[in-house]
Coordinates of N, CA and C in Angstrom, one line a residue:
X1 N 123.7 1.0 -44.5 CA 123.0 1.8 -43.5 C 124.0 2.5 -42.6
X2 N 123.8 3.8 -42.4 CA 124.8 4.5 -41.5 C 124.5 4.1 -40.1
X3 N 125.6 4.3 -39.3 CA 125.5 4.1 -37.9 C 124.6 5.1 -37.2
X4 N 123.8 4.7 -36.2 CA 122.9 5.6 -35.5 C 123.8 6.6 -34.7
X5 N 123.3 7.8 -34.4 CA 124.1 8.7 -33.6 C 124.3 8.2 -32.2
X6 N 125.4 8.6 -31.6 CA 125.7 8.3 -30.2 C 124.7 9.2 -29.4
X7 N 124.2 8.6 -28.3 CA 123.4 9.3 -27.4 C 124.3 9.7 -26.2
X8 N 124.4 11.0 -26.1 CA 125.2 11.6 -25.0 C 124.3 12.2 -23.9
X9 N 124.3 11.6 -22.8 CA 123.5 12.0 -21.7 C 124.3 13.0 -20.8
X10 N 123.7 14.2 -20.7 CA 124.4 15.3 -20.0 C 123.7 15.5 -18.7
X11 N 124.3 15.1 -17.6 CA 123.8 15.3 -16.3 C 124.4 16.5 -15.6
X12 N 123.7 17.0 -14.6 CA 124.1 18.2 -13.9 C 125.4 18.0 -13.2
X13 N 125.4 16.9 -12.4 CA 126.6 16.6 -11.5 C 126.3 17.1 -10.1
X14 N 127.0 16.6 -9.2 CA 126.9 16.9 -7.7 C 128.0 16.4 -6.9
X15 N 128.3 17.1 -5.8 CA 129.3 16.6 -4.9 C 128.8 15.4 -4.2
X16 N 127.5 15.1 -4.2 CA 127.0 13.9 -3.5 C 127.2 12.7 -4.4
X17 N 127.9 11.7 -3.9 CA 128.2 10.6 -4.8 C 127.0 9.8 -5.2
X18 N 125.9 9.9 -4.5 CA 124.6 9.2 -4.9 C 124.1 9.7 -6.2
X19 N 124.4 11.0 -6.5 CA 123.9 11.6 -7.8 C 124.5 10.8 -9.0
X20 N 125.8 10.8 -9.1 CA 126.4 10.1 -10.2 C 126.1 8.6 -10.3
X21 N 126.0 8.0 -9.1 CA 125.6 6.6 -9.1 C 124.2 6.4 -9.7
X22 N 123.3 7.3 -9.4 CA 121.9 7.1 -9.9 C 121.9 7.4 -11.4
X23 N 122.6 8.4 -11.8 CA 122.7 8.7 -13.3 C 123.2 7.5 -14.0
X24 N 124.3 6.9 -13.5 CA 124.9 5.7 -14.2 C 123.9 4.5 -14.2
X25 N 123.1 4.4 -13.1 CA 122.1 3.3 -13.1 C 121.1 3.5 -14.1
X26 N 120.7 4.8 -14.3 CA 119.7 5.1 -15.3 C 120.2 4.8 -16.7
X27 N 121.5 5.2 -17.0 CA 122.1 4.9 -18.3 C 122.2 3.4 -18.6
X28 N 122.5 2.7 -17.5 CA 122.6 1.2 -17.7 C 121.2 0.7 -18.1
X29 N 120.2 1.2 -17.6 CA 118.8 0.7 -18.0 C 118.5 1.1 -19.4
X30 N 119.0 2.3 -19.8 CA 118.8 2.7 -21.2 C 119.5 1.8 -22.2
X31 N 120.7 1.4 -21.8 CA 121.5 0.5 -22.7 C 120.9 -0.9 -22.7
X32 N 120.3 -1.3 -21.6 CA 119.7 -2.6 -21.6 C 118.4 -2.6 -22.5
X33 N 117.7 -1.5 -22.5 CA 116.5 -1.4 -23.2 C 116.7 -1.3 -24.7
X34 N 117.9 -0.8 -25.1 CA 118.2 -0.8 -26.6 C 119.7 -1.2 -26.8
X35 N 119.9 -2.5 -26.8 CA 121.2 -3.0 -27.1 C 121.7 -2.6 -28.5
X36 N 122.9 -2.2 -28.6 CA 123.5 -1.7 -29.8 C 123.6 -0.2 -29.9
X37 N 122.8 0.5 -29.1 CA 122.9 1.9 -29.1 C 124.0 2.3 -28.2
X38 N 124.9 3.1 -28.7 CA 126.0 3.6 -27.9 C 125.5 4.8 -27.0
X39 N 125.6 4.7 -25.7 CA 125.2 5.7 -24.8 C 126.4 6.1 -23.9
X40 N 126.7 7.4 -24.0 CA 127.8 7.9 -23.2 C 127.2 8.9 -22.1
X41 N 127.9 9.0 -21.0 CA 127.5 9.9 -19.9 C 128.5 10.9 -19.6
X42 N 128.1 12.1 -19.3 CA 129.0 13.2 -18.9 C 128.3 14.2 -18.0
X43 N 129.0 15.1 -17.4 CA 128.5 15.9 -16.3 C 128.9 17.4 -16.6
X44 N 128.0 18.3 -16.3 CA 128.3 19.7 -16.4 C 129.3 20.2 -15.4
X45 N 129.2 19.6 -14.2 CA 129.9 20.1 -13.0 C 130.2 19.0 -12.0
X46 N 131.2 19.2 -11.2 CA 131.5 18.3 -10.0 C 132.0 16.9 -10.4
X47 N 131.5 16.3 -11.4 CA 131.8 14.9 -11.7 C 132.6 14.8 -13.0
X48 N 133.2 13.7 -13.2 CA 133.8 13.4 -14.5 C 133.2 12.1 -15.1
X49 N 133.2 11.9 -16.4 CA 133.9 12.8 -17.4 C 133.1 14.1 -17.7
X50 N 133.8 15.1 -18.1 CA 133.1 16.3 -18.5 C 132.5 16.2 -19.9
X51 N 131.6 17.2 -20.2 CA 131.0 17.2 -21.5 C 132.1 17.4 -22.6
X52 N 133.0 18.4 -22.4 CA 134.0 18.6 -23.4 C 134.9 17.4 -23.6
X53 N 135.3 16.8 -22.4 CA 136.1 15.6 -22.5 C 135.6 14.5 -23.4
X54 N 134.3 14.2 -23.1 CA 133.6 13.1 -23.9 C 133.5 13.5 -25.4
X55 N 133.2 14.7 -25.6 CA 133.0 15.2 -27.0 C 134.4 15.1 -27.8
X56 N 135.4 15.5 -27.1 CA 136.7 15.4 -27.8 C 137.1 13.9 -28.0
X57 N 136.8 13.0 -27.1 CA 137.1 11.6 -27.2 C 136.3 11.0 -28.4
X58 N 135.0 11.4 -28.5 CA 134.2 10.9 -29.6 C 134.8 11.4 -30.9
X59 N 135.1 12.6 -31.0 CA 135.7 13.1 -32.3 C 137.0 12.4 -32.6
X60 N 137.8 12.2 -31.6 CA 139.1 11.5 -31.9 C 138.9 10.1 -32.4
X61 N 137.8 9.5 -32.0 CA 137.4 8.1 -32.5 C 136.9 8.1 -33.9
X62 N 136.5 9.2 -34.4 CA 135.9 9.3 -35.7 C 134.4 9.4 -35.7
X63 N 133.8 9.5 -34.6 CA 132.3 9.7 -34.5 C 131.9 11.0 -35.2
X64 N 130.8 10.9 -35.9 CA 130.4 12.2 -36.6 C 129.1 12.7 -36.0
X65 N 128.1 11.8 -35.6 CA 126.8 12.3 -35.2 C 126.5 12.0 -33.7
X66 N 126.0 13.0 -33.0 CA 125.8 12.9 -31.6 C 124.4 13.5 -31.3
X67 N 123.6 12.8 -30.5 CA 122.4 13.4 -30.0 C 122.7 13.7 -28.5
X68 N 122.7 15.0 -28.1 CA 123.0 15.4 -26.8 C 121.7 15.6 -26.0
X69 N 121.5 14.8 -24.9 CA 120.3 14.8 -24.2 C 120.5 15.4 -22.8
X70 N 119.9 16.6 -22.5 CA 120.1 17.2 -21.1 C 119.2 16.3 -20.2
X71 N 119.9 15.8 -19.1 CA 119.2 15.0 -18.1 C 118.6 16.0 -17.1
X72 N 117.6 16.7 -17.6 CA 116.9 17.8 -16.9 C 115.4 17.6 -17.0
X73 N 114.7 18.0 -16.0 CA 113.2 17.9 -16.0 C 112.5 19.1 -16.5
X74 N 113.2 20.3 -16.4 CA 112.5 21.5 -16.9 C 113.5 22.3 -17.7
X75 N 113.0 23.1 -18.6 CA 113.8 23.9 -19.5 C 114.2 25.2 -18.8
X76 N 115.2 25.2 -18.0 CA 115.6 26.4 -17.3 C 117.0 26.7 -17.8
X77 N 117.8 27.4 -16.9 CA 119.1 28.0 -17.4 C 120.1 27.0 -17.9
X78 N 120.2 25.8 -17.3 CA 121.2 24.8 -17.8 C 120.8 24.4 -19.2
X79 N 119.5 24.2 -19.5 CA 119.1 23.7 -20.8 C 119.2 24.8 -21.8
X80 N 118.9 26.1 -21.4 CA 118.9 27.2 -22.3 C 120.2 27.8 -22.6
X81 N 121.1 27.7 -21.6 CA 122.4 28.5 -21.7 C 123.6 27.6 -21.6
X82 N 123.7 26.9 -20.4 CA 124.9 26.1 -20.1 C 125.3 25.1 -21.1
X83 N 124.3 24.2 -21.4 CA 124.5 23.1 -22.3 C 124.7 23.6 -23.8
X84 N 123.9 24.5 -24.3 CA 124.2 25.0 -25.7 C 125.6 25.6 -25.8
X85 N 126.1 26.3 -24.7 CA 127.4 26.9 -24.7 C 128.5 25.9 -24.8
X86 N 128.4 24.8 -24.0 CA 129.5 23.8 -24.1 C 129.4 23.0 -25.4
X87 N 128.2 22.8 -25.9 CA 128.1 22.1 -27.2 C 128.7 22.9 -28.4
X88 N 128.6 24.2 -28.3 CA 129.1 25.1 -29.3 C 130.7 25.0 -29.3
X89 N 131.3 24.6 -28.2 CA 132.7 24.5 -28.2 C 133.2 23.1 -28.6
X90 N 132.3 22.2 -29.0 CA 132.7 20.9 -29.4 C 133.5 20.9 -30.6
X91 N 134.3 19.8 -30.8 CA 135.1 19.7 -32.1 C 134.2 19.9 -33.3
X92 N 134.8 20.5 -34.3 CA 134.0 20.9 -35.5 C 133.5 19.7 -36.3
X93 N 134.2 18.6 -36.2 CA 133.8 17.5 -37.0 C 132.5 16.8 -36.5
X94 N 132.1 17.1 -35.3 CA 130.9 16.5 -34.7 C 129.7 17.3 -35.2
X95 N 128.7 16.5 -35.6 CA 127.3 17.1 -35.8 C 126.5 16.7 -34.6
X96 N 126.0 17.7 -33.9 CA 125.4 17.5 -32.6 C 124.0 18.1 -32.7
X97 N 123.0 17.4 -32.2 CA 121.7 17.9 -32.0 C 121.2 17.7 -30.6
X98 N 120.8 18.8 -30.0 CA 120.3 18.8 -28.6 C 118.8 18.4 -28.5
X99 N 118.5 17.5 -27.7 CA 117.1 17.1 -27.5 C 116.4 18.1 -26.6
X100 N 115.1 17.9 -26.6 CA 114.3 18.6 -25.5 C 114.6 18.0 -24.2
X101 N 114.3 18.8 -23.1 CA 114.5 18.2 -21.8 C 113.4 17.2 -21.6
X102 N 113.5 16.5 -20.4 CA 112.6 15.3 -20.2 C 111.2 15.7 -19.9
X103 N 111.0 16.8 -19.2 CA 109.6 17.2 -18.8 C 109.0 18.3 -19.6
X104 N 107.7 18.4 -19.6 CA 106.8 17.5 -19.0 C 106.5 16.3 -19.9
X105 N 106.0 15.2 -19.3 CA 105.7 14.0 -20.1 C 104.8 13.1 -19.3
X106 N 103.8 12.4 -19.9 CA 103.0 11.5 -19.2 C 103.9 10.3 -18.6
X107 N 105.0 10.0 -19.2 CA 105.8 9.0 -18.6 C 106.4 9.4 -17.3
X108 N 106.6 10.6 -17.1 CA 107.1 11.1 -15.8 C 106.0 11.0 -14.7
X109 N 104.8 11.3 -15.1 CA 103.7 11.1 -14.1 C 103.6 9.6 -13.7
X110 N 103.7 8.7 -14.7 CA 103.7 7.3 -14.4 C 104.8 6.9 -13.5
X111 N 106.0 7.5 -13.7 CA 107.1 7.2 -12.8 C 106.9 7.7 -11.4
X112 N 106.3 8.9 -11.3 CA 106.0 9.4 -10.0 C 105.1 8.5 -9.2
X113 N 104.1 8.1 -9.9 CA 103.1 7.2 -9.3 C 103.8 5.8 -8.9
X114 N 104.6 5.3 -9.7 CA 105.4 4.1 -9.4 C 106.1 4.3 -8.1
X115 N 106.8 5.4 -7.9 CA 107.5 5.7 -6.7 C 106.6 5.8 -5.5
X116 N 105.4 6.4 -5.7 CA 104.5 6.5 -4.6 C 103.9 5.2 -4.1
X117 N 103.6 4.3 -5.1 CA 103.2 3.0 -4.8 C 104.3 2.1 -4.1
X118 N 105.5 2.3 -4.6 CA 106.6 1.6 -4.0 C 106.8 2.0 -2.5
X119 N 106.4 3.3 -2.2 CA 106.5 3.8 -0.9 C 105.4 3.4 0.1
X120 N 104.4 2.7 -0.5 CA 103.3 2.2 0.4 C 101.9 2.6 0.0
X121 N 101.7 3.5 -0.9 CA 100.3 3.9 -1.4 C 99.8 2.8 -2.3
X122 N 98.5 2.8 -2.5 CA 97.9 1.9 -3.5 C 96.9 2.8 -4.4
X123 N 96.6 2.3 -5.5 CA 95.6 3.1 -6.3 C 94.3 3.4 -5.6
X124 N 93.9 2.6 -4.7 CA 92.7 2.9 -3.9 C 92.9 4.1 -3.0
X125 N 94.1 4.5 -2.7 CA 94.3 5.6 -1.8 C 94.2 7.0 -2.6
X126 N 94.1 7.0 -3.9 CA 94.2 8.2 -4.6 C 93.2 9.3 -4.2
X127 N 92.0 8.9 -4.0 CA 90.9 9.9 -3.8 C 91.0 10.6 -2.4
X128 N 91.8 9.9 -1.5 CA 91.9 10.4 -0.1 C 93.3 10.9 0.2
X129 N 94.1 11.0 -0.8 CA 95.5 11.4 -0.6 C 95.9 12.7 -1.3
X130 N 96.4 13.6 -0.6 CA 97.0 14.8 -1.2 C 98.4 14.6 -1.5
X131 N 98.9 15.1 -2.6 CA 100.3 14.9 -3.0 C 101.0 16.2 -3.2
X132 N 102.2 16.3 -2.7 CA 103.1 17.4 -2.9 C 104.0 17.0 -4.0
X133 N 103.9 17.8 -5.1 CA 104.9 17.6 -6.3 C 106.1 18.5 -6.0
X134 N 107.1 17.9 -5.4 CA 108.2 18.7 -4.9 C 109.4 18.7 -5.9
X135 N 109.7 19.8 -6.4 CA 110.8 20.0 -7.4 C 111.9 20.7 -6.8
X136 N 113.1 20.7 -7.5 CA 114.2 21.4 -7.0 C 114.0 22.9 -7.0
X137 N 113.3 23.5 -7.9 CA 113.1 24.9 -8.0 C 114.0 25.6 -9.0
X138 N 113.6 26.7 -9.5 CA 114.4 27.5 -10.5 C 114.0 28.9 -10.4
X139 N 114.9 29.8 -10.7 CA 114.6 31.2 -10.9 C 114.0 31.5 -12.2
X140 N 113.9 30.6 -13.1 CA 113.3 30.7 -14.4 C 111.8 30.6 -14.2
X141 N 111.0 31.7 -14.5 CA 109.5 31.6 -14.3 C 108.9 30.5 -15.2
X142 N 109.5 30.3 -16.4 CA 108.9 29.2 -17.3 C 109.0 27.9 -16.6
X143 N 110.1 27.6 -16.0 CA 110.2 26.3 -15.3 C 109.2 26.1 -14.1
X144 N 109.1 27.2 -13.4 CA 108.1 27.2 -12.2 C 106.7 27.0 -12.7
X145 N 106.4 27.7 -13.8 CA 105.0 27.5 -14.4 C 104.7 26.1 -14.9
X146 N 105.8 25.5 -15.4 CA 105.6 24.1 -15.9 C 105.3 23.2 -14.7
X147 N 106.0 23.3 -13.6 CA 105.7 22.5 -12.4 C 104.3 22.7 -11.9
X148 N 103.8 23.9 -11.9 CA 102.4 24.2 -11.5 C 101.4 23.6 -12.4
X149 N 101.7 23.6 -13.7 CA 100.8 23.0 -14.7 C 100.8 21.5 -14.6
X150 N 101.9 20.9 -14.3 CA 102.0 19.4 -14.1 C 101.1 19.1 -12.9
X151 N 101.2 19.9 -11.8 CA 100.4 19.6 -10.6 C 98.9 19.6 -10.9
X152 N 98.5 20.6 -11.7 CA 97.1 20.7 -12.1 C 96.7 19.5 -12.9
X153 N 97.5 19.1 -13.8 CA 97.2 18.0 -14.7 C 97.1 16.7 -13.8
X154 N 98.0 16.5 -12.9 CA 98.0 15.3 -12.1 C 96.8 15.2 -11.2
X155 N 96.4 16.4 -10.7 CA 95.2 16.4 -9.8 C 94.0 15.8 -10.5
X156 N 93.9 16.0 -11.8 CA 92.7 15.6 -12.6 C 92.7 14.1 -12.8
X157 N 93.8 13.4 -12.4 CA 93.8 11.9 -12.5 C 93.2 11.2 -11.3
X158 N 92.7 12.0 -10.3 CA 92.0 11.3 -9.2 C 92.5 11.5 -7.8
X159 N 93.7 12.2 -7.7 CA 94.2 12.5 -6.3 C 93.3 13.5 -5.6
X160 N 93.3 13.4 -4.3 CA 92.5 14.4 -3.5 C 92.9 15.8 -3.8
X161 N 94.1 16.0 -3.9 CA 94.7 17.3 -4.3 C 96.2 17.2 -4.6
X162 N 96.7 18.0 -5.4 CA 98.1 18.0 -5.7 C 98.6 19.5 -5.7
X163 N 99.7 19.7 -4.9 CA 100.2 21.0 -4.8 C 101.7 21.0 -5.2
X164 N 102.2 22.0 -5.9 CA 103.6 22.1 -6.3 C 104.4 22.7 -5.1
X165 N 105.6 22.3 -5.0 CA 106.5 22.9 -4.0 C 107.9 22.9 -4.6
X166 N 108.8 23.7 -4.0 CA 110.1 24.0 -4.5 C 111.1 24.0 -3.4
X167 N 112.3 23.3 -3.6 CA 113.3 23.3 -2.6 C 114.2 24.5 -2.6
X168 N 114.1 25.3 -3.7 CA 114.9 26.5 -3.8 C 114.2 27.5 -4.7
X169 N 114.6 28.7 -4.7 CA 114.3 29.8 -5.6 C 112.8 30.2 -5.6
X170 N 111.9 29.3 -5.5 CA 110.5 29.7 -5.5 C 109.8 29.1 -4.3
X171 N 108.6 29.6 -4.1 CA 107.7 29.2 -3.0 C 106.4 28.5 -3.6
X172 N 105.8 27.6 -2.8 CA 106.0 27.3 -1.4 C 107.1 26.2 -1.3
X173 N 107.6 26.0 0.0 CA 108.4 24.9 0.3 C 107.6 23.7 0.5
X174 N 108.3 22.5 0.6 CA 107.6 21.3 0.7 C 106.8 21.2 2.0
X175 N 107.4 21.7 3.1 CA 106.6 21.7 4.4 C 105.4 22.5 4.4
X176 N 105.4 23.7 3.6 CA 104.3 24.5 3.5 C 103.1 23.8 2.8
X177 N 103.5 23.1 1.7 CA 102.5 22.4 0.9 C 101.9 21.3 1.7
X178 N 102.7 20.6 2.5 CA 102.2 19.5 3.4 C 101.2 20.1 4.3
X179 N 101.5 21.2 4.9 CA 100.5 21.8 5.9 C 99.2 22.2 5.2
X180 N 99.4 22.7 4.0 CA 98.2 23.2 3.2 C 97.3 22.0 2.9
X181 N 97.9 20.9 2.5 CA 97.1 19.7 2.2 C 96.4 19.1 3.5
X182 N 97.1 19.2 4.6 CA 96.5 18.8 5.9 C 95.3 19.7 6.2
X183 N 95.4 21.0 6.0 CA 94.3 22.0 6.2 C 93.1 21.7 5.3
X184 N 93.4 21.2 4.1 CA 92.3 20.9 3.2 C 91.5 19.7 3.6
X185 N 92.0 18.9 4.5 CA 91.3 17.7 5.0 C 91.7 16.4 4.3
X186 N 92.8 16.4 3.6 CA 93.2 15.2 3.0 C 93.5 14.1 4.1
X187 N 93.0 12.9 3.8 CA 93.2 11.9 4.8 C 94.7 11.5 5.1
X188 N 95.4 11.6 4.0 CA 96.9 11.3 4.1 C 97.6 12.3 3.1
X189 N 98.9 12.5 3.4 CA 99.7 13.4 2.6 C 100.9 12.7 2.1
X190 N 101.2 12.7 0.8 CA 102.4 12.1 0.3 C 103.2 13.1 -0.4
X191 N 104.5 13.0 -0.3 CA 105.5 13.9 -1.1 C 106.1 13.1 -2.2
X192 N 106.0 13.6 -3.4 CA 106.6 12.9 -4.6 C 107.7 13.8 -5.1
X193 N 109.0 13.5 -4.8 CA 110.1 14.3 -5.4 C 110.1 14.3 -6.9
X194 N 110.0 15.4 -7.5 CA 110.1 15.5 -9.0 C 111.6 15.9 -9.3
X195 N 112.4 14.9 -8.9 CA 113.9 15.1 -9.1 C 114.4 13.7 -9.6
X196 N 115.5 13.8 -10.3 CA 116.1 12.6 -10.9 C 117.0 11.8 -10.1
X197 N 117.7 12.5 -9.2 CA 118.8 11.8 -8.4 C 119.0 12.5 -7.1
X198 N 119.5 11.8 -6.1 CA 119.7 12.4 -4.8 C 120.7 13.5 -4.8
X199 N 120.7 14.3 -3.8 CA 121.7 15.4 -3.7 C 121.2 16.4 -2.6
X200 N 121.7 17.6 -2.6 CA 121.5 18.6 -1.6 C 120.0 19.0 -1.6
X201 N 119.4 19.4 -2.8 CA 118.1 19.8 -2.8 C 117.1 18.7 -2.6
X202 N 117.3 17.5 -3.1 CA 116.4 16.4 -2.7 C 116.4 16.1 -1.2
X203 N 117.6 16.3 -0.6 CA 117.6 16.1 0.9 C 116.8 17.2 1.6
X204 N 116.8 18.4 1.0 CA 115.9 19.4 1.6 C 114.5 19.1 1.4
X205 N 114.1 18.5 0.3 CA 112.7 18.1 0.1 C 112.4 17.0 1.1
X206 N 113.3 16.1 1.4 CA 113.0 15.0 2.4 C 112.8 15.6 3.8
X207 N 113.6 16.6 4.1 CA 113.4 17.2 5.4 C 112.1 17.9 5.5
X208 N 111.7 18.5 4.4 CA 110.4 19.2 4.4 C 109.2 18.2 4.4
X209 N 109.4 17.0 4.1 CA 108.4 16.0 4.1 C 108.2 15.3 5.5
X210 N 108.8 15.8 6.5 CA 108.8 15.2 7.8 C 107.3 15.1 8.3
X211 N 106.5 16.0 8.0 CA 105.1 16.0 8.4 C 104.2 15.2 7.6
X212 N 104.7 14.6 6.5 CA 103.8 13.8 5.6 C 103.8 12.4 6.0
X213 N 102.8 11.7 5.5 CA 102.6 10.2 5.8 C 103.5 9.4 4.9
X214 N 103.8 9.8 3.7 CA 104.6 9.0 2.7 C 105.6 9.9 2.0
X215 N 106.8 9.5 1.9 CA 107.8 10.1 1.1 C 108.3 9.2 0.0
X216 N 108.1 9.5 -1.2 CA 108.5 8.6 -2.3 C 110.0 8.8 -2.6
X217 N 110.6 7.9 -3.3 CA 112.0 8.0 -3.7 C 112.1 8.9 -4.9
X218 N 113.3 9.4 -5.2 CA 113.6 10.1 -6.4 C 113.2 9.3 -7.7
X219 N 113.1 9.9 -8.8 CA 112.7 9.2 -10.0 C 113.8 8.2 -10.4
X220 N 115.0 8.6 -10.4 CA 116.2 7.7 -10.6 C 116.0 6.9 -11.9
X221 N 116.4 5.6 -11.8 CA 116.4 4.7 -13.0 C 115.1 4.0 -13.2
X222 N 114.0 4.7 -12.9 CA 112.6 4.1 -13.2 C 112.5 3.7 -14.6
X223 N 111.9 2.6 -15.0 CA 111.8 2.2 -16.4 C 111.2 3.3 -17.3
X224 N 110.2 4.0 -16.7 CA 109.6 5.1 -17.5 C 110.5 6.2 -17.9
X225 N 111.5 6.5 -17.0 CA 112.5 7.5 -17.3 C 113.4 7.0 -18.4
X226 N 113.8 5.8 -18.3 CA 114.7 5.2 -19.4 C 113.9 5.3 -20.7
X227 N 112.7 4.9 -20.7 CA 111.9 5.0 -21.9 C 111.8 6.4 -22.5
X228 N 111.7 7.3 -21.6 CA 111.6 8.7 -22.0 C 112.9 9.2 -22.6
X229 N 114.0 8.8 -22.1 CA 115.3 9.2 -22.7 C 115.3 8.7 -24.1
X230 N 114.9 7.4 -24.4 CA 114.9 6.9 -25.7 C 113.9 7.6 -26.6
X231 N 112.8 8.0 -26.0 CA 111.8 8.8 -26.8 C 112.4 10.1 -27.3
X232 N 113.1 10.8 -26.4 CA 113.7 12.1 -26.7 C 114.8 11.9 -27.8
X233 N 115.6 10.8 -27.6 CA 116.6 10.5 -28.6 C 116.0 10.2 -30.0
X234 N 115.0 9.4 -30.0 CA 114.4 9.1 -31.3 C 113.9 10.3 -32.0
X235 N 113.3 11.2 -31.2 CA 112.7 12.5 -31.8 C 113.8 13.3 -32.4
X236 N 115.0 13.3 -31.8 CA 116.1 14.2 -32.3 C 116.9 13.5 -33.3
X237 N 117.0 12.2 -33.3 CA 117.9 11.5 -34.3 C 117.4 11.5 -35.7
X238 N 116.1 11.6 -35.9 CA 115.5 11.6 -37.3 C 116.1 12.7 -38.1
X239 N 116.0 14.0 -37.6 CA 116.6 15.1 -38.4 C 118.1 14.9 -38.6
X240 N 118.8 14.3 -37.6 CA 120.3 14.1 -37.8 C 120.5 13.1 -39.0
X241 N 119.8 12.0 -39.0 CA 119.9 11.1 -40.0 C 119.5 11.6 -41.4
X242 N 118.4 12.4 -41.4 CA 118.0 13.0 -42.7 C 119.0 14.0 -43.2
X243 N 119.7 14.7 -42.3 CA 120.7 15.7 -42.7 C 121.9 15.0 -43.4
X244 N 122.2 13.8 -43.0 CA 123.3 13.1 -43.6 C 122.9 12.1 -44.7
X245 N 121.6 12.1 -45.0 CA 121.2 11.2 -46.1 C 121.0 9.8 -45.7
X246 N 120.8 9.5 -44.4 CA 120.7 8.1 -44.0 C 119.3 7.6 -44.3

């Protein structure tokens, strides 16, 4: 039986040291969930190791098959352009398949609710609580539309109301969505950051949540996020294995 492909987790990177620490914590959870799977971590910017550096190291070791997983919640510029470009420059001996981004997924909604409950809400609070789904934001209209669609879907699960918000590029901002939910008459307002790790834009979301009753933590190494990484890996590794006759 051939070895399974290496899972290469490609994070964005940040000057904020909390970002890389959170990414590494998530990867440790993935490794714990599937012993025997080799999982490597790399970053597009700001942090090391770089994508190119890890790919060159894998090729030098004799690795042939890699599943590259963008640690991104929406399919915007990084997933469409940056990551494919750096993968095209990989050593020729590597066979690389890029997975879909993480979102949207029911697992992410479960992780969001986990964080809200950890912040003090209970399932009994759903019908009286308005939630701000606060994302980093993107200039890509497809990504913004996905966030709005997730908010609509999440509203149907019993929350008083759910409004999307964006820390950059798009409107409304978190503080605007908080005010809107107050005006709607929601008994309490909670902000759920739809981001994977701390950093500049998550901090902006937190500042915008000053008028809310509850601010959840970032998704980080939630078990549902780790499960989703493995789900994306499994969906991508089947064609890789088939291509090499495994």
